[in-house]
Tab-separated table of C-alpha atoms in Angstrom:
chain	number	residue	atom	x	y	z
A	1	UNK	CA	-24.567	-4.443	-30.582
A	2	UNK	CA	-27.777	-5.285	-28.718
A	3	UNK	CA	-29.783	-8.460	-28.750
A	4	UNK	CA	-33.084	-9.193	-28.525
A	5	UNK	CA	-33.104	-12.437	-25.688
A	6	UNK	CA	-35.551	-14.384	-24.716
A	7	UNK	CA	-34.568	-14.947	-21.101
A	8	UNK	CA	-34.252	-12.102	-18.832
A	9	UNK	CA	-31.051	-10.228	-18.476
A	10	UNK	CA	-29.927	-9.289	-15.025
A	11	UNK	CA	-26.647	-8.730	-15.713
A	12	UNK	CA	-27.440	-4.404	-15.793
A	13	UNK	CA	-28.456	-5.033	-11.991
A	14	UNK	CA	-25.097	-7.013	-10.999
A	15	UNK	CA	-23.477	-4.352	-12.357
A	16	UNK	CA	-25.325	-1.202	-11.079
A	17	UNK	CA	-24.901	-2.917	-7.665
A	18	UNK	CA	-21.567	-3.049	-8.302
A	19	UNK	CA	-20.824	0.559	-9.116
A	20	UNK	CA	-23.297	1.696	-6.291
A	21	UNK	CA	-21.199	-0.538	-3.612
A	22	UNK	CA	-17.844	0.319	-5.400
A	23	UNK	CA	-18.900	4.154	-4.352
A	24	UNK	CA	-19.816	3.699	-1.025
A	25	UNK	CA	-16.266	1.671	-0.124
A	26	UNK	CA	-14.644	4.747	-1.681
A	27	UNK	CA	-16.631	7.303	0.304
A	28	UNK	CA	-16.424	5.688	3.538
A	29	UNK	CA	-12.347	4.877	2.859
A	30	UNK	CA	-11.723	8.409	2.167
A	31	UNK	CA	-13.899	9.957	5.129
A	32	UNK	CA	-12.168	7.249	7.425
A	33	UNK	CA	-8.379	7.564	5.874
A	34	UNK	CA	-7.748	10.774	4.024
A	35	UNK	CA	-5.597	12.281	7.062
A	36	UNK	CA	-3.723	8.744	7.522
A	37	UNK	CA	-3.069	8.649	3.571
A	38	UNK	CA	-1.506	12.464	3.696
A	39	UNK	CA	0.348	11.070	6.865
A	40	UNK	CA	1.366	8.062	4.877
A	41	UNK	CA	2.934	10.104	1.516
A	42	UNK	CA	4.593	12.610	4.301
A	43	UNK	CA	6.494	9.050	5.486
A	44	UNK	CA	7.533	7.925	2.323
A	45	UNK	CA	8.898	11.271	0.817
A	46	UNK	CA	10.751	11.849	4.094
A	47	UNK	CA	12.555	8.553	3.163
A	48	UNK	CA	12.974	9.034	-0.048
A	49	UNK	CA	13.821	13.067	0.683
A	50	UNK	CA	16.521	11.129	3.250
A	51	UNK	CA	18.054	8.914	0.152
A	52	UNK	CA	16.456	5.791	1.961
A	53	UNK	CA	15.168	2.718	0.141
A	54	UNK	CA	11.469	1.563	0.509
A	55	UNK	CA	10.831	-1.935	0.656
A	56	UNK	CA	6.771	-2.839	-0.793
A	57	UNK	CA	6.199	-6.353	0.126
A	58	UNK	CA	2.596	-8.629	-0.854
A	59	UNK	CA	0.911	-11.577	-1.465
A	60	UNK	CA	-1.930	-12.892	-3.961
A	61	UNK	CA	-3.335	-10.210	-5.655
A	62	UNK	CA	-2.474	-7.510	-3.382
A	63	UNK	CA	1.681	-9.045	-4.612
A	64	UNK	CA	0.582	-7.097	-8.324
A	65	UNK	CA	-0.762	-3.869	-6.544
A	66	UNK	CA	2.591	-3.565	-4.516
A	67	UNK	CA	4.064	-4.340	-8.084
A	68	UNK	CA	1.892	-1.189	-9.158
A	69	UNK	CA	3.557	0.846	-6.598
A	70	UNK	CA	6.866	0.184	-7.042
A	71	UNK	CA	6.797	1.144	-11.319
A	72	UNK	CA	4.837	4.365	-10.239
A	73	UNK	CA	7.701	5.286	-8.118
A	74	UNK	CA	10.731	4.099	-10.363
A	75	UNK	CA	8.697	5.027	-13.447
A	76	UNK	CA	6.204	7.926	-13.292
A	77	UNK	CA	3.637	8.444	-15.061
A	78	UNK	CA	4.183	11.967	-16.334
A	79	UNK	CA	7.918	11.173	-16.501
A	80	UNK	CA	8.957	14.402	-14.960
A	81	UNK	CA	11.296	13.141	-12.454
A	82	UNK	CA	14.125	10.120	-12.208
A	83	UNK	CA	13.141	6.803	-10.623
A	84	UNK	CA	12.968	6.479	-6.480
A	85	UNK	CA	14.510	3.954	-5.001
A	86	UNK	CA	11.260	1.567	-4.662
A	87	UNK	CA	11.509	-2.624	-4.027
A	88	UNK	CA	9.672	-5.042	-4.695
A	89	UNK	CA	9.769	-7.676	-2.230
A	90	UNK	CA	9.799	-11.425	-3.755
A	91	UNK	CA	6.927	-13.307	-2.240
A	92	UNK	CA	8.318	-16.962	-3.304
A	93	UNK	CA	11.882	-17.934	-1.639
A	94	UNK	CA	14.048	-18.879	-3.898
A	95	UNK	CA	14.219	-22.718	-4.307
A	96	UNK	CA	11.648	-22.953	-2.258
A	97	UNK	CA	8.603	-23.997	-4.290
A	98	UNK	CA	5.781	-23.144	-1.872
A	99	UNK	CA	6.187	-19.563	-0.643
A	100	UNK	CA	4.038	-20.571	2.552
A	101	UNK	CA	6.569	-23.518	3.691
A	102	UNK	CA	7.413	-23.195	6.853
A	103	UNK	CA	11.511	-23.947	5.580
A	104	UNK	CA	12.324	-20.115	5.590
A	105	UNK	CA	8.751	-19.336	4.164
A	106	UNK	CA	6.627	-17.616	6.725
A	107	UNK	CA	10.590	-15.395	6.954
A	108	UNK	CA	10.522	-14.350	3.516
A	109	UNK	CA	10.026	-10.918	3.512
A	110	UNK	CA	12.118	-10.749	6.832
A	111	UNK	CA	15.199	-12.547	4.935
A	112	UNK	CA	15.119	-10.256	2.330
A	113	UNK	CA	14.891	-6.750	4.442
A	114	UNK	CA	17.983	-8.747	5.878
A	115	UNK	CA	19.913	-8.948	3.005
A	116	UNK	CA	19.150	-5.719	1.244
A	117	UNK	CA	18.616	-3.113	4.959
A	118	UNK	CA	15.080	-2.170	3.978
A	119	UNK	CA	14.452	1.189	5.617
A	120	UNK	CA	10.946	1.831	5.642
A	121	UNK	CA	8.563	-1.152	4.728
A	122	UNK	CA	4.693	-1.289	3.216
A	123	UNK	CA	3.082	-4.314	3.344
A	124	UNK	CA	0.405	-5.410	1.385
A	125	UNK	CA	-1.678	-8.465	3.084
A	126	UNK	CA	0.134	-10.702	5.131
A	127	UNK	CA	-1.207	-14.613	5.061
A	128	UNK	CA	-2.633	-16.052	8.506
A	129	UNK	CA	1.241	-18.192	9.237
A	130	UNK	CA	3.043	-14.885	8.815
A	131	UNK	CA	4.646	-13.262	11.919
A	132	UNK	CA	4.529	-9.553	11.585
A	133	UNK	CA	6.948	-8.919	13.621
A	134	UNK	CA	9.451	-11.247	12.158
A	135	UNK	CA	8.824	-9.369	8.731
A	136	UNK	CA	9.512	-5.707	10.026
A	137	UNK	CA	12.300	-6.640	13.095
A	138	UNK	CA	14.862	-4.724	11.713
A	139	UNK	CA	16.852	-2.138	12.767
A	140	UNK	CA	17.209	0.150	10.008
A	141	UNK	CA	13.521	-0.077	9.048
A	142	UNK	CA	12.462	3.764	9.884
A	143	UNK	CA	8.688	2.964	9.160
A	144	UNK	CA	5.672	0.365	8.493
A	145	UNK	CA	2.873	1.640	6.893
A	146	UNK	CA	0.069	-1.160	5.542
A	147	UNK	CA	-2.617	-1.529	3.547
A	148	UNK	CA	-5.532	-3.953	4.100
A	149	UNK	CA	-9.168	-4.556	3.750
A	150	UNK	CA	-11.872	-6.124	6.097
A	151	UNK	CA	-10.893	-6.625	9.305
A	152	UNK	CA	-7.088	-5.777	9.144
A	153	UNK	CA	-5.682	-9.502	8.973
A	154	UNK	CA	-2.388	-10.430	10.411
A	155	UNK	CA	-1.552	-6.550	9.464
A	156	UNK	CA	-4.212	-5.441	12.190
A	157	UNK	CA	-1.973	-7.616	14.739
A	158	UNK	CA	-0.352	-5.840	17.579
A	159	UNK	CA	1.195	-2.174	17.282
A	160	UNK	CA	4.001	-2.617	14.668
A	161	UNK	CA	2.136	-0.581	11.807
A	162	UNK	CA	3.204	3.405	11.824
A	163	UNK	CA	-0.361	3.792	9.481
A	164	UNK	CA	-2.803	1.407	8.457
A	165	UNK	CA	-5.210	2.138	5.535
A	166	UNK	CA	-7.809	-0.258	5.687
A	167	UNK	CA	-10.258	-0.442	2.688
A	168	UNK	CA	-13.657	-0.839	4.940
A	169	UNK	CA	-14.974	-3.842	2.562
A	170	UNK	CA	-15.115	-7.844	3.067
A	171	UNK	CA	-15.651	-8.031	-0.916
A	172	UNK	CA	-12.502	-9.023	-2.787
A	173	UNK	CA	-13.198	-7.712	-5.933
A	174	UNK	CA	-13.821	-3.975	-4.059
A	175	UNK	CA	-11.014	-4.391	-1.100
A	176	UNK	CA	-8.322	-4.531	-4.655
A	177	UNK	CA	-10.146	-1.855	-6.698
A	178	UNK	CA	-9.677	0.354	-3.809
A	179	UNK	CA	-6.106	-1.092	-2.887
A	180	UNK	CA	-5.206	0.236	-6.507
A	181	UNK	CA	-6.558	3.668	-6.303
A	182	UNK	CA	-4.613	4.092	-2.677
A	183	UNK	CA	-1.083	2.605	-4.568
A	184	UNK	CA	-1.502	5.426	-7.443
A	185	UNK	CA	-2.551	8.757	-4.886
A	186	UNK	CA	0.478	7.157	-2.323
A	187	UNK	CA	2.575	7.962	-5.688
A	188	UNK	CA	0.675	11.043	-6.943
A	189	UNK	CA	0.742	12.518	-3.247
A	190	UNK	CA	4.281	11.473	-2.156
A	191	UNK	CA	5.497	13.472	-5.040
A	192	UNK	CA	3.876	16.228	-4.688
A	193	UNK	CA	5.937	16.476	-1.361
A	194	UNK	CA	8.904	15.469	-2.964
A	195	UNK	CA	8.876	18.260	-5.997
A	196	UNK	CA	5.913	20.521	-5.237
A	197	UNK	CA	5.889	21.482	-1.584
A	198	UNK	CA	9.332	20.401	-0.412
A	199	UNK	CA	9.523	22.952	2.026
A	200	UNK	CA	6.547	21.026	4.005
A	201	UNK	CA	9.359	18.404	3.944
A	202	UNK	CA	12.121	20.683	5.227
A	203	UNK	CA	9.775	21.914	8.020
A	204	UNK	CA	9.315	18.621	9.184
A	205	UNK	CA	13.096	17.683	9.411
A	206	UNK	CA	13.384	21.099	11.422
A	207	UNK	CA	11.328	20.244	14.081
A	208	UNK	CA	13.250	16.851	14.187
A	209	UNK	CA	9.890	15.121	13.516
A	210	UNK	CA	10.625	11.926	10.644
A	211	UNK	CA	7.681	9.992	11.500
A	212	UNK	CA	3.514	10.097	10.907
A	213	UNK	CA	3.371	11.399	13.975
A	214	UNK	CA	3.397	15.065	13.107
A	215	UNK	CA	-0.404	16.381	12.475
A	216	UNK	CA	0.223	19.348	11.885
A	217	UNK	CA	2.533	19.773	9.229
């Protein structure tokens, strides 16, 4: 129902804005990042195709879109295959009641890859105290791929990211939106690997490539 106001209304402008700058961090994230997204799915079927476990791992709000993930790959939307073997990484130690404490916090993630031999790792924002190198020094892990906004953050640090897809926005609200629509094509794409072109897969393991370095598969 619309009402008749007496004081102007802006609130049509906010939100035209919004949907005009909501398009243009789309555009720009898919003409900078469609190749490293199709590299990205190629990883994560591989380890999946190889019976390995993948470890998704965040903090804040980017902790729920990881969470997002992890039910699209252990419970698909269409429901036309069994569950993957997807983790979700606990961002709060147990008994520890700040999951920044420097008592085995800024470890977490690291502790838990530990504990369970994570195998191929996506991280999801890591907070300023967080070593990224303590998180993915593991043996076993076969892959790091990460997804960030802005500048990169403590994800942008060093070389220890296979792929990086970086949503190219400063604005919270956008950098998740975007961060959400990456978690569900990840899913959408990595199956169709898995179940619809599985012989890309098997091509890959020929050449002995396992990694996002192949191009040109």
């Amino acid at each position: 129902m619309a009402f008749q106001l007496q004081y102007k209304d802006d609130s049509p402008d906010i939100i035209a804005d919004r949907a005009r700058m909501g398009t243009e961090v789309r555009e720009s994230f898919f003409d900078l990042y469609s190749e490293d997204l199709k590299e990205a799915s190629k990883v994560l079927a591989l380890a999946f195709a190889g019976e390995r476990r993948v470890f998704l791992c965040g903090t804040g709000s980017c902790y729920a879109v990881a969470a997002l993930l992890q039910g699209r790959f252990i419970n698909p939307p269409q429901a036309a295959r069994g569950p993957l073997p997807a983790a979700l990484l606990s961002a709060r130690p147990m008994g520890n009641p700040d999951p920044l404490a420097e008592a085995g916090g800024t470890r977490i993630f690291a502790r838990q890859l530990e504990a369970f031999g994570g195998e191929c790792a996506i991280l999801n924002h890591m907070p300023d105290n967080f070593d990224l190198a303590d998180q993915v020094a593991h043996p076993n892990i076969c892959g790091t791929l990460g997804v960030s906004g802005g500048d990169g953050g403590r994800l942008a640090d060093g070389d220890l990211l296979d792929i990086e897809l970086r949503v190219p926005s400063i604005e919270e609200s956008l950098v998740l939106e975007m961060q959400t629509a990456i978690a569900c094509l990840l899913s959408e794409v990595t199956d169709y690997y898995l179940y619809t072109k599985p012989e890309i897969l098997k091509e890959i393991l020929d050449r002995g490539v396992s990694g996002p370095q192949d191009e040109n598969a």
